[in-house]
Structures are given as C-alpha cells and as structure tokens.
C-alpha cells in the first residue's frame, strides 16, 4: 500500500492576505472569470478589496451570495451562477459551509477551487470534502472531490476579528488530529485517499498538538485585545487549526474522536454546540477508550480548560443524560462505516459508553 500525503496545492496566510488574492491565483495558473460564492459577512468585509485586486489583475468576477446551508439546492444554484458567467474558477469565501459549497460547485463543473476562510473554526478549508445538509440543516452526506483546493488563502486580519469562540472551536477540531492520526498509524488504517500516512503527515499532526499547547492561551488573549496585525501566537494557531489539522486528518486519518462526535449528534441538546467543541470531548473519550497514560489525559484536560473547550457532557448540553441516551450515542459512534474502527483494537458500543462516562467523570473532577 502506498503512503499518500493529501494537501491543498498552495496555502498562503498572513495579515491582509486578501490584497494578494489575484496574484496568488495567477501564481497557481488560475484565470477568470471568477465566481465568488460568498457568505454575507465575507462579502460585506471583502467586496471592495476583491474589486480592486481583480481589476488590477484584469480578471472579471461575479459574487453569488451564499444562502447559509451547503445543500444540494444551494450547490445547484451556485453551479448555475458559475455557468452563467462562464466561470473558470470558484472562490468560496466565508465559513465552512460557504467553502464546502464552493468546492462542491467547482468539482461538479470540473474547474479549480479557491478557499478564503473568514473564520478558523474547523480544519475543512484545505480538504477535498464537502459536508452536505438538507435545506433545513440536517446532515445528509459527505462528498469526496477528486482534488483539494488549488489555493487556500487565509487573511489573518479577517480571522482575528471573528468571534473568539469560533477560534476555540477550531482548536477543539485540531486537538483530535494527533490522537486520531496516532490511532490510525497503530492500526494501519487507510487515509482519505486509500493510502497510509507518510512520516510528513504524522509530523504535521504532532506539530499541530504541540502548537495548540504552546500558543492556545496567548492566541486567545491576542484576539481579545485586538492589535493592528495578529500576534505571532495567533498566526500559529490559525495555521494549526486550518492547515496542520487539515493535512493531518486527511493524510493520517480519523478515529474515535470524530466518531464519538458523530454519535453525540443523535442528542438534539448538542446541536447548539460547534463541531470542534464536541470533537474536543470526543478526544477525551477516545483517550479513555484507549486507556491512554494519565499524563496524556491530564495534558488534554489542562489544554481544554485553559482555552475554554468542554470536558464534560454538561458543557455540551447533556445534563444528567440517561444510560439509554448514552447507549444510543455509543451505538451511533460504532456503526460499521464510522472511523472508530480505525482504532487498533475491537471497539464495542459498551466500551464507548464506559469511555464517555469516564471522560465526563475526569472532566467534572477538574472543573470543580
Ligand atoms: Zn473535524
């Protein structure tokens, strides 16, 4: 079996990076017309810059306002808008769902995709995956595209202005990356491209965890007291959340933490919480499932409490859940198709149920 590294073709991050969007696009061989699928806030914040930079590069562009949900209907609408202007490239700008829609439209049209995230709340921007929901917001399926984005352009000035909680959620998503990568390495599980991880993929996943521990708190402090340019710690966390975690999960694989996240979503009470917040608790439960060393569990607990990530069920909306509900969560987490079976041992619903309870007990002990 081959070792496969999965990544975007080009990643570019820095303060005011949007002013270099057209130049970066030309640098990877992209030409207009450009169709920008933009969330309302991305358009409000960036439209005047887009007008300037695309005019200077001699590229025409249209903006297709994103409706708010990455649904089949929204992808069809984006595709029609892109076809109407003869787009040669799709730029997604906004949060995860706008970018997911942009990548899906580009894949359907067989043209390149550019992602311009305006928040750092998940590791999806660099990926070749879109999560598709119904128009009402219920998860339907993942689409696996042939290509990762040709360019991911991260304007750290824009991300620094987003709500702090979204960056924290991104750290929760990034927290799981190393532990899931390690589980996949131990079991020999295949990654998103049917290969096994390279050494590079593992090193990137491990670096992600080290940066979270070293810079998480100071990045949050920097966000709470804005400066003209984001601090070096905030830049490193944005990179960890977006690039390192993105390469890590696609190149090394997912395991129990994300499966437990998926299990948690059977409880409507958790829907108000961000993906990364639930993944953080899933990571803690994964370590319990693996009987990880106490010092590692302590390190994860300390990190989560230091940045405000949940470590108990109550902190993700599950106050005194019944055993029946926890069993339903564990059963969903262990369905045959989920990534929990990338763990290097047999996983049962009952073992997951016990791991969730142990995680909750350990979390309650540290927040008292
Ligand atoms: Zn995730």
Coordinates of C-alpha atoms and ligand atoms in Angstrom, one line a residue:
X1 CA 0.0 0.0 0.0
X2 CA 1.3 3.5 -0.9
X3 CA 2.0 6.3 1.6
X4 CA -0.1 9.3 0.5
X5 CA 0.1 12.9 1.6
X6 CA -3.1 14.9 1.0
X7 CA -3.0 18.7 0.9
X8 CA -4.1 21.8 -0.9
X9 CA -1.9 22.8 -3.9
X10 CA -1.0 26.2 -2.3
X11 CA -1.6 27.6 1.1
X12 CA -1.0 31.3 1.8
X13 CA -1.7 33.0 5.2
X14 CA -1.0 36.5 6.6
X15 CA -2.4 39.8 7.6
X16 CA -4.4 41.5 4.8
X17 CA -3.7 38.4 2.6
X18 CA -6.9 39.2 0.6
X19 CA -5.0 42.0 -1.2
X20 CA -2.8 39.3 -2.8
X21 CA -5.7 37.0 -3.8
X22 CA -5.5 37.7 -7.6
X23 CA -1.7 37.5 -7.6
X24 CA -1.7 34.2 -5.7
X25 CA -4.4 32.8 -8.1
X26 CA -2.3 33.8 -11.1
X27 CA 0.7 32.2 -9.4
X28 CA -1.0 28.8 -9.5
X29 CA -2.2 29.2 -13.1
X30 CA -5.8 30.4 -12.4
X31 CA -7.6 32.8 -14.7
X32 CA -11.0 34.4 -14.7
X33 CA -13.9 34.8 -15.0
X34 CA -14.2 34.2 -11.3
X35 CA -17.4 33.2 -9.4
X36 CA -17.1 34.0 -5.7
X37 CA -19.6 32.1 -3.5
X38 CA -19.6 34.4 -0.5
X39 CA -21.3 34.5 2.8
X40 CA -22.9 37.8 3.7
X41 CA -20.3 38.8 6.1
X42 CA -17.4 37.9 3.8
X43 CA -19.0 40.0 1.0
X44 CA -19.5 42.9 3.4
X45 CA -15.9 42.7 4.6
X46 CA -14.1 41.9 1.4
X47 CA -16.0 43.0 -1.7
X48 CA -14.2 46.3 -2.1
X49 CA -10.8 44.6 -1.9
X50 CA -11.9 42.0 -4.4
X51 CA -13.0 44.8 -6.8
X52 CA -9.6 46.4 -6.5
X53 CA -7.4 43.3 -6.8
X54 CA -9.3 41.6 -9.6
X55 CA -9.4 44.9 -11.6
X56 CA -5.7 45.2 -11.2
X57 CA -5.2 41.6 -12.5
X58 CA -7.6 42.1 -15.4
X59 CA -9.9 39.4 -14.1
X60 CA -13.7 39.7 -14.1
X61 CA -15.7 38.3 -11.2
X62 CA -19.3 37.9 -10.0
X63 CA -20.5 37.3 -6.5
X64 CA -23.0 34.6 -5.8
X65 CA -24.5 35.3 -2.3
X66 CA -24.4 32.1 -0.2
X67 CA -27.7 31.2 1.3
X68 CA -26.3 29.8 4.6
X69 CA -26.6 26.0 4.0
X70 CA -24.4 23.7 1.9
X71 CA -27.4 21.8 0.4
X72 CA -28.0 20.1 -2.9
X73 CA -30.2 23.0 -3.9
X74 CA -27.5 25.6 -2.9
X75 CA -24.9 23.7 -4.8
X76 CA -27.2 23.6 -7.9
X77 CA -27.8 27.4 -7.5
X78 CA -24.0 28.1 -7.3
X79 CA -23.4 25.9 -10.3
X80 CA -26.0 27.8 -12.3
X81 CA -24.5 31.2 -11.3
X82 CA -21.0 30.0 -12.2
X83 CA -22.1 28.6 -15.5
X84 CA -23.9 31.8 -16.4
X85 CA -20.8 33.9 -16.1
X86 CA -18.5 31.3 -17.7
X87 CA -16.5 30.9 -14.6
X88 CA -13.1 29.3 -14.9
X89 CA -12.6 29.1 -11.1
X90 CA -14.8 29.1 -8.0
X91 CA -13.7 31.1 -4.9
X92 CA -15.5 30.2 -1.7
X93 CA -15.4 32.9 1.0
X94 CA -16.8 32.7 4.5
X95 CA -17.3 29.9 7.0
X96 CA -17.1 26.2 6.5
X97 CA -20.4 25.8 4.7
X98 CA -19.8 28.5 2.2
X99 CA -16.4 26.9 1.4
X100 CA -17.9 23.4 1.2
X101 CA -20.4 24.8 -1.3
X102 CA -17.6 26.4 -3.3
X103 CA -15.6 23.2 -3.5
X104 CA -18.7 21.2 -4.5
X105 CA -19.6 23.6 -7.3
X106 CA -16.1 23.6 -8.6
X107 CA -15.9 19.8 -8.5
X108 CA -19.2 19.5 -10.4
X109 CA -18.0 21.9 -13.0
X110 CA -14.6 20.3 -13.2
X111 CA -12.8 23.6 -12.5
X112 CA -10.4 24.7 -9.8
X113 CA -11.4 25.8 -6.3
X114 CA -10.0 28.5 -4.1
X115 CA -11.0 28.8 -0.4
X116 CA -10.8 32.0 1.6
X117 CA -11.9 31.2 5.1
X118 CA -13.0 34.1 7.3
X119 CA -13.1 32.0 10.5
X120 CA -10.7 29.3 11.8
X121 CA -13.4 27.1 13.4
X122 CA -12.7 23.8 11.6
X123 CA -9.9 22.1 9.6
X124 CA -12.2 21.8 6.5
X125 CA -10.9 24.6 4.2
X126 CA -7.9 22.7 2.9
X127 CA -9.8 19.5 2.4
X128 CA -11.3 17.8 -0.7
X129 CA -14.5 17.0 1.3
X130 CA -17.9 18.8 1.5
X131 CA -20.5 18.0 4.1
X132 CA -24.0 18.2 2.5
X133 CA -27.1 19.1 4.5
X134 CA -30.8 19.4 3.7
X135 CA -32.1 22.9 3.3
X136 CA -33.4 22.5 6.8
X137 CA -29.9 21.8 8.1
X138 CA -29.9 18.1 8.7
X139 CA -26.7 16.3 7.8
X140 CA -27.1 14.2 4.6
X141 CA -23.7 13.0 3.3
X142 CA -20.1 13.8 2.6
X143 CA -18.9 14.4 -1.0
X144 CA -15.3 13.4 -1.7
X145 CA -14.0 15.6 -4.5
X146 CA -11.1 14.5 -6.9
X147 CA -9.0 17.5 -5.9
X148 CA -8.1 19.6 -2.9
X149 CA -8.3 23.3 -3.4
X150 CA -5.8 24.9 -5.8
X151 CA -5.3 27.7 -3.3
X152 CA -6.3 28.3 0.3
X153 CA -5.8 32.0 1.2
X154 CA -6.2 32.9 4.8
X155 CA -6.4 36.5 5.7
X156 CA -5.4 36.5 9.4
X157 CA -6.6 40.1 9.9
X158 CA -10.2 39.0 9.0
X159 CA -10.0 35.9 11.2
X160 CA -8.7 37.9 14.1
X161 CA -11.9 39.9 14.0
X162 CA -14.2 36.9 14.2
X163 CA -15.8 35.7 17.5
X164 CA -13.3 34.2 19.9
X165 CA -15.5 31.1 20.4
X166 CA -15.0 30.1 16.8
X167 CA -11.2 30.0 17.1
X168 CA -11.6 27.9 20.3
X169 CA -13.9 25.5 18.4
X170 CA -11.2 25.3 15.7
X171 CA -8.7 24.3 18.4
X172 CA -11.1 21.6 19.5
X173 CA -11.2 20.2 16.0
X174 CA -7.4 20.5 15.8
X175 CA -6.9 18.8 19.2
X176 CA -8.2 15.5 17.9
X177 CA -5.8 15.4 14.9
X178 CA -2.7 14.0 16.5
X179 CA -4.5 11.4 18.6
X180 CA -6.6 10.2 15.7
X181 CA -3.5 10.1 13.4
X182 CA -1.7 8.0 16.0
X183 CA -4.5 5.6 16.3
X184 CA -4.6 5.1 12.5
X185 CA -0.8 4.7 12.4
X186 CA -1.0 2.0 15.1
X187 CA -3.8 0.1 13.3
X188 CA -2.5 0.7 9.8
X189 CA -5.8 2.3 8.8
X190 CA -6.1 3.9 5.4
X191 CA -6.4 7.7 5.0
X192 CA -8.9 9.7 2.9
X193 CA -7.1 8.7 -0.3
X194 CA -6.8 5.0 0.4
X195 CA -3.2 5.2 1.4
X196 CA -1.4 5.1 4.7
X197 CA 0.2 8.1 6.3
X198 CA 3.6 9.5 5.4
X199 CA 6.1 10.5 8.0
X200 CA 5.3 14.0 7.0
X201 CA 1.6 13.6 7.7
X202 CA 2.4 12.3 11.2
X203 CA 4.9 15.0 11.9
X204 CA 2.4 17.7 10.9
X205 CA -0.3 16.1 13.1
X206 CA 2.0 16.1 16.1
X207 CA 3.2 19.6 15.5
X208 CA -0.5 20.7 15.5
X209 CA -0.9 19.4 19.1
X210 CA 2.4 21.0 20.2
X211 CA 1.3 24.4 18.8
X212 CA -2.1 24.2 20.5
X213 CA -0.4 23.6 23.9
X214 CA 2.3 26.3 23.4
X215 CA 0.2 29.1 21.8
X216 CA -3.5 28.4 22.5
X217 CA -3.9 30.7 25.5
X218 CA -1.8 33.6 24.2
X219 CA -3.7 33.4 20.8
X220 CA -6.9 33.9 22.7
X221 CA -5.5 36.8 24.7
X222 CA -4.4 38.4 21.4
X223 CA -7.9 38.0 20.0
X224 CA -9.5 39.6 23.0
X225 CA -7.2 42.7 22.8
X226 CA -7.0 43.3 19.0
X227 CA -3.9 44.9 17.5
X228 CA -3.2 46.2 14.0
X229 CA -1.8 42.8 13.0
X230 CA -2.5 39.4 14.6
X231 CA 0.2 38.3 17.1
X232 CA 2.7 35.5 16.1
X233 CA 0.9 33.1 18.5
X234 CA -2.5 33.8 16.9
X235 CA -0.9 33.3 13.4
X236 CA 0.4 29.9 14.6
X237 CA -3.0 28.9 16.0
X238 CA -4.7 29.9 12.8
X239 CA -2.2 27.7 10.9
X240 CA -2.7 24.8 13.3
X241 CA -6.5 25.0 13.0
X242 CA -6.6 25.4 9.3
X243 CA -3.5 23.8 7.6
X244 CA -1.8 21.5 10.1
X245 CA -5.1 19.9 11.3
X246 CA -6.4 19.8 7.7
X247 CA -3.4 18.0 6.3
X248 CA -3.2 15.8 9.5
X249 CA -6.8 14.5 9.3
X250 CA -6.8 13.8 5.5
X251 CA -3.3 12.4 5.4
X252 CA -3.3 10.4 8.6
X253 CA -6.9 9.6 9.1
X254 CA -9.7 9.9 11.7
X255 CA -10.5 7.5 14.5
X256 CA -12.7 7.5 17.7
X257 CA -12.9 11.2 18.5
X258 CA -14.8 12.2 15.3
X259 CA -16.9 9.0 15.5
X260 CA -17.9 9.9 19.1
X261 CA -18.7 13.4 17.8
X262 CA -21.0 11.8 15.2
X263 CA -22.6 9.7 18.0
X264 CA -23.2 12.8 20.1
X265 CA -25.2 14.4 17.4
X266 CA -28.1 11.9 18.0
X267 CA -28.9 14.1 21.0
X268 CA -30.7 17.3 19.9
X269 CA -29.3 19.0 23.0
X270 CA -25.8 19.1 21.5
X271 CA -26.8 20.8 18.2
X272 CA -26.2 24.3 19.6
X273 CA -22.5 23.5 20.1
X274 CA -19.8 23.8 17.5
X275 CA -18.3 20.8 15.7
X276 CA -14.9 21.4 17.4
X277 CA -16.4 21.6 20.9
X278 CA -18.0 18.2 20.5
X279 CA -14.8 16.8 18.9
X280 CA -12.8 18.0 22.0
X281 CA -15.0 15.9 24.3
X282 CA -14.7 13.1 21.8
X283 CA -10.9 13.3 22.0
X284 CA -11.0 13.0 25.8
X285 CA -13.4 10.0 25.4
X286 CA -11.0 8.4 22.8
X287 CA -8.1 8.6 25.3
X288 CA -10.3 6.8 27.9
X289 CA -11.2 4.2 25.3
X290 CA -7.5 3.7 24.6
X291 CA -6.5 3.6 28.2
X292 CA -4.0 6.3 27.4
X293 CA -1.4 7.3 30.0
X294 CA -2.7 9.5 32.8
X295 CA -0.2 12.3 32.0
X296 CA -1.6 12.5 28.4
X297 CA -5.2 12.7 29.7
X298 CA -4.1 15.4 32.1
X299 CA -2.4 17.3 29.3
X300 CA -5.6 17.2 27.2
X301 CA -7.7 18.2 30.2
X302 CA -5.4 21.1 31.0
X303 CA -5.4 22.3 27.5
X304 CA -9.2 22.2 27.2
X305 CA -9.8 24.0 30.4
X306 CA -7.1 26.6 29.6
X307 CA -8.8 27.7 26.4
X308 CA -12.4 27.0 27.3
X309 CA -13.1 23.8 25.5
X310 CA -15.7 21.4 27.0
X311 CA -14.5 18.5 29.1
X312 CA -17.9 17.3 30.5
X313 CA -21.2 16.2 28.9
X314 CA -23.0 19.1 30.7
X315 CA -20.7 21.5 28.9
X316 CA -22.0 20.3 25.5
X317 CA -25.6 20.4 26.6
X318 CA -26.1 16.9 28.1
X319 CA -27.1 17.5 31.7
X320 CA -27.6 14.1 33.5
X321 CA -28.1 12.1 30.3
X322 CA -29.8 8.7 30.8
X323 CA -27.8 5.5 30.2
X324 CA -30.3 4.8 27.4
X325 CA -29.3 8.0 25.6
X326 CA -25.6 7.4 26.2
X327 CA -26.0 3.9 24.7
X328 CA -27.7 5.4 21.6
X329 CA -24.8 7.8 21.3
X330 CA -22.3 4.9 21.7
X331 CA -24.2 2.8 19.2
X332 CA -24.2 5.6 16.6
X333 CA -20.4 6.1 17.2
X334 CA -19.8 2.4 16.5
X335 CA -21.7 1.9 13.3
X336 CA -19.7 -0.2 10.8
X337 CA -18.9 2.7 8.5
X338 CA -17.5 5.1 11.1
X339 CA -13.9 5.9 11.8
X340 CA -13.9 4.5 15.3
X341 CA -13.0 1.2 13.8
X342 CA -9.6 2.7 12.8
X343 CA -8.6 2.3 16.4
X344 CA -6.0 -0.5 16.8
X345 CA -8.4 -2.8 18.8
X346 CA -12.0 -4.0 18.6
X347 CA -14.4 -1.3 19.7
X348 CA -17.9 -2.1 21.1
X349 CA -20.7 0.3 21.9
X350 CA -20.4 -0.7 25.5
X351 CA -16.7 0.2 25.6
X352 CA -17.6 3.6 24.1
X353 CA -20.4 4.1 26.7
X354 CA -17.9 3.5 29.5
X355 CA -15.3 5.7 27.9
X356 CA -17.8 8.6 27.6
X357 CA -18.7 8.2 31.3
X358 CA -15.0 8.1 32.4
X359 CA -14.3 11.2 30.3
X360 CA -17.2 13.0 31.9
X361 CA -16.0 12.0 35.4
X362 CA -12.5 13.1 34.7
X363 CA -13.7 16.4 33.3
X364 CA -16.0 17.1 36.2
X365 CA -13.1 16.5 38.6
X366 CA -11.0 19.2 37.0
X367 CA -13.7 21.9 36.7
X368 CA -14.8 21.7 40.3
Ligands
LIG1 ZN1 -13.4 17.8 12.4

